[in-house]
Coordinates of C-alpha atoms in Angstrom, one line a residue:
M1 CA -24.7 27.0 10.9
N2 CA -21.2 26.6 12.1
I3 CA -19.6 25.0 9.0
K4 CA -16.1 23.6 9.5
N5 CA -16.1 21.0 6.7
I6 CA -17.1 21.2 3.1
F7 CA -17.7 18.4 0.6
F8 CA -17.6 19.8 -3.0
D9 CA -19.0 18.2 -6.1
F10 CA -16.7 19.2 -9.0
D11 CA -18.5 19.6 -12.4
G12 CA -20.9 22.5 -12.1
V13 CA -19.7 23.5 -8.7
I14 CA -15.9 24.2 -8.9
A15 CA -15.7 24.1 -12.7
E16 CA -18.1 25.1 -15.4
S17 CA -17.7 21.7 -17.0
V18 CA -21.2 20.2 -17.0
S19 CA -21.7 20.9 -20.7
A20 CA -18.4 19.1 -21.5
K21 CA -19.9 15.9 -20.1
T22 CA -23.2 16.4 -21.8
D23 CA -21.5 17.0 -25.2
A24 CA -19.4 14.0 -24.8
F25 CA -22.3 11.6 -24.1
E26 CA -24.2 13.1 -27.1
E27 CA -21.1 12.6 -29.3
M28 CA -20.8 9.0 -28.3
Y29 CA -24.4 8.1 -29.0
L30 CA -25.1 10.1 -32.1
P31 CA -24.0 7.1 -34.3
Y32 CA -27.1 5.3 -33.0
G33 CA -29.3 8.1 -34.2
N34 CA -30.6 11.5 -33.0
D35 CA -33.4 10.0 -31.1
I36 CA -31.1 7.8 -29.0
A37 CA -28.6 10.7 -28.5
S38 CA -31.5 12.9 -27.3
K39 CA -32.6 10.3 -24.8
V40 CA -29.0 9.9 -23.5
V41 CA -28.6 13.7 -23.0
E42 CA -32.0 14.0 -21.3
Y43 CA -31.2 11.1 -18.9
H44 CA -27.7 12.5 -18.2
K45 CA -29.1 16.0 -17.3
L46 CA -31.6 14.5 -14.9
H47 CA -29.0 12.2 -13.3
G48 CA -25.9 14.5 -13.3
G49 CA -24.0 12.9 -10.4
V50 CA -24.4 9.3 -11.4
S51 CA -21.2 7.7 -12.5
R52 CA -20.6 7.2 -16.2
Y53 CA -20.2 3.4 -15.6
E54 CA -23.8 3.1 -14.4
K55 CA -25.0 5.4 -17.2
F56 CA -23.4 3.3 -19.9
K57 CA -25.1 0.2 -18.6
Y58 CA -28.4 2.0 -18.5
F59 CA -28.1 3.6 -21.9
H60 CA -27.3 0.3 -23.6
K61 CA -30.0 -1.7 -21.8
E62 CA -32.8 0.8 -21.9
F63 CA -32.2 2.6 -25.2
L64 CA -30.3 0.0 -27.3
N65 CA -31.7 -3.2 -25.7
Q66 CA -28.2 -4.5 -25.1
E67 CA -26.7 -6.1 -22.0
I68 CA -23.0 -5.1 -21.8
D69 CA -20.3 -6.6 -19.7
Q70 CA -17.7 -4.8 -17.5
N71 CA -15.1 -4.9 -20.3
K72 CA -17.4 -3.0 -22.6
V73 CA -18.3 -0.6 -19.9
D74 CA -14.6 0.1 -19.2
E75 CA -14.0 0.5 -23.0
L76 CA -16.8 3.1 -23.2
A77 CA -15.4 4.9 -20.1
I78 CA -12.0 5.2 -21.7
Q79 CA -13.5 6.6 -24.9
F80 CA -15.5 9.1 -22.8
S81 CA -12.4 10.2 -20.8
N82 CA -10.5 10.7 -24.1
I83 CA -13.3 13.1 -25.3
V84 CA -13.9 15.0 -22.1
L85 CA -10.7 15.2 -20.1
D86 CA -9.1 18.2 -21.8
K87 CA -12.4 20.0 -21.9
V88 CA -12.8 19.7 -18.1
I89 CA -9.2 20.6 -17.4
N90 CA -9.6 23.8 -19.5
S91 CA -13.1 24.8 -18.5
D92 CA -13.8 28.0 -16.7
E93 CA -14.0 28.1 -13.0
V94 CA -17.3 28.7 -11.3
S95 CA -17.2 32.4 -10.4
G96 CA -15.2 32.9 -7.2
A97 CA -14.3 29.2 -6.7
N98 CA -10.5 29.7 -6.7
Y99 CA -10.9 32.8 -4.5
F100 CA -12.9 30.8 -2.0
L101 CA -10.6 27.8 -2.0
E102 CA -7.5 30.0 -1.6
K103 CA -9.1 32.1 1.2
Y104 CA -10.6 29.3 3.3
H105 CA -8.7 26.1 2.8
K106 CA -6.6 26.6 5.9
K107 CA -9.6 27.7 8.0
L108 CA -11.9 24.9 6.9
Q109 CA -11.5 21.3 5.7
F110 CA -12.2 20.6 2.1
W111 CA -12.9 17.3 0.2
V112 CA -14.1 16.6 -3.4
I113 CA -16.8 14.0 -3.8
T114 CA -17.7 13.5 -7.5
G115 CA -19.1 10.9 -9.9
T116 CA -15.9 11.3 -12.0
P117 CA -13.5 8.3 -11.5
S118 CA -11.1 8.9 -8.6
K119 CA -7.9 8.7 -10.7
E120 CA -9.4 11.1 -13.3
I121 CA -10.5 13.8 -10.7
E122 CA -7.0 13.6 -9.2
L123 CA -5.5 14.3 -12.6
I124 CA -7.9 17.1 -13.3
A125 CA -7.3 18.8 -9.9
E126 CA -3.5 18.5 -10.5
K127 CA -3.7 20.1 -13.9
R128 CA -5.9 22.9 -12.6
K129 CA -3.5 23.4 -9.6
L130 CA -6.2 22.7 -7.0
T131 CA -4.8 19.5 -5.3
S132 CA -3.3 21.4 -2.3
F133 CA -6.7 22.8 -1.3
F134 CA -8.2 19.4 -0.6
I135 CA -7.6 16.7 2.0
G136 CA -8.8 14.2 -0.5
L137 CA -10.5 13.8 -3.9
H138 CA -12.9 10.9 -4.2
G139 CA -15.0 9.6 -7.1
S140 CA -16.4 6.5 -8.7
P141 CA -16.8 3.6 -8.8
K142 CA -17.9 4.2 -5.2
N143 CA -21.0 6.4 -5.0
K144 CA -21.4 9.7 -3.1
S145 CA -23.2 8.4 -0.1
Y146 CA -20.4 5.9 0.4
W147 CA -17.9 8.7 0.4
T148 CA -19.8 11.0 2.7
E149 CA -20.1 8.3 5.3
K150 CA -16.5 7.1 4.8
L151 CA -15.1 10.6 5.4
I152 CA -17.4 11.4 8.3
N153 CA -16.3 8.2 10.1
K154 CA -12.6 8.4 9.1
Y155 CA -12.1 12.0 10.3
K156 CA -14.7 11.8 13.1
L157 CA -16.6 14.8 11.6
I158 CA -19.6 16.3 13.3
R159 CA -22.5 16.1 10.9
D160 CA -24.0 19.5 11.7
E161 CA -20.6 21.1 10.8
I162 CA -20.6 19.7 7.3
I163 CA -22.1 21.1 4.1
F164 CA -22.2 19.4 0.7
L165 CA -22.0 21.8 -2.3
G166 CA -23.6 20.2 -5.3
D167 CA -25.6 20.7 -8.5
A168 CA -27.2 17.3 -8.9
T169 CA -29.9 15.2 -7.1
T170 CA -27.2 12.7 -6.2
D171 CA -25.4 15.4 -4.2
M172 CA -28.6 16.3 -2.4
D173 CA -29.4 12.6 -1.8
A174 CA -25.9 11.9 -0.3
A175 CA -26.3 15.0 2.0
N176 CA -29.7 13.8 3.1
F177 CA -28.5 10.2 3.6
S178 CA -25.6 11.4 5.8
K179 CA -27.8 14.0 7.6
I180 CA -25.5 16.9 6.7
H181 CA -26.3 20.4 5.2
F182 CA -26.7 20.9 1.5
A183 CA -26.4 23.9 -0.8
L184 CA -27.4 23.9 -4.4
R185 CA -25.1 25.5 -7.0
E186 CA -27.6 26.7 -9.6
N187 CA -26.8 26.4 -13.3
E188 CA -28.8 26.4 -16.5
E189 CA -28.9 22.6 -16.7
N190 CA -30.4 22.1 -13.3
K191 CA -33.0 24.8 -13.0
K192 CA -35.9 22.6 -14.1
I193 CA -34.8 19.7 -11.9
F194 CA -34.6 21.8 -8.7
K195 CA -37.7 24.0 -9.5
Y196 CA -39.3 23.0 -6.2
Y197 CA -36.1 23.0 -4.1
Y198 CA -36.4 25.6 -1.3
G199 CA -33.1 25.1 0.6
L200 CA -29.8 26.9 0.4
R201 CA -28.7 27.8 -3.1
F202 CA -25.9 29.9 -4.6
N203 CA -24.8 30.9 -8.1
N204 CA -21.2 31.8 -7.3
F205 CA -18.8 31.6 -4.4
Y206 CA -19.2 35.3 -3.4
Q207 CA -22.8 34.5 -2.7
L208 CA -21.9 31.3 -0.8
E209 CA -19.4 33.2 1.3
K210 CA -22.2 35.5 2.5
I211 CA -24.6 32.6 3.1
L212 CA -22.1 30.6 5.2
N213 CA -20.9 33.7 7.1
I214 CA -17.6 32.0 8.1
K215 CA -16.2 33.3 11.3

C-alpha cells in the first residue's frame, strides 16, 4: 500500500469514547424499563457508526411501537448531546493517536468521517485541540458513504491511496462502497461483531504505523 490519505472515524478510533455513547443511550431508555434499555444497548453496539437520528427512529418504532416526527428526533438528539458531549471531550485518546496525528499530518492528508453530527464533531475536535490536524471533519446527517465519495471527488483522490480507519461495520461498509482500503481498530465492544474479519486490524497507532510503513 502507498497510503497518502486517511479517513478516520472518531469514537473508538481517535478517542476511547465508545462507552460514553453506549452509556448515554442506556440512560435515555432506562425509564422505559431494563428490557428496552438492554435492546437499545445491544442494537447500538451492533450498529456503532449509524447516526443517532436513525437510531432514535428505530428504537421508538421497533421497541416502543411509536412513530416519531423530526421534531421529536431533534429533541432526543439534543438530550443525547447534553449527556454525552463532555464525556467524549474528556475521554482518553486511543493509544498513540495524538502522536500519529502530530507526526504525519503534514506528510499525509487527514479527514474525520463520523456518525456524530458535523457541528458536534467540530466542537469536540476544537476542545481536544485536534482541528489543525484535519482538512475537514464530517458527520451526520449525511452518512459515511456519502462523505467518502464526496471527499474522493472533491479532492480528486486516488482510491488505492486511501485507507478508512474504523471500528464499526458502517466504516467498513463505506470503505467497501468507495473501493478504498480499510483497517479495523479493535476494541472490547466490537470483538464479537468482527470475529470473522480477516483484513487489516490494529489496537493502537504504534501498531498502525508499522502496518502502513509510511515512507
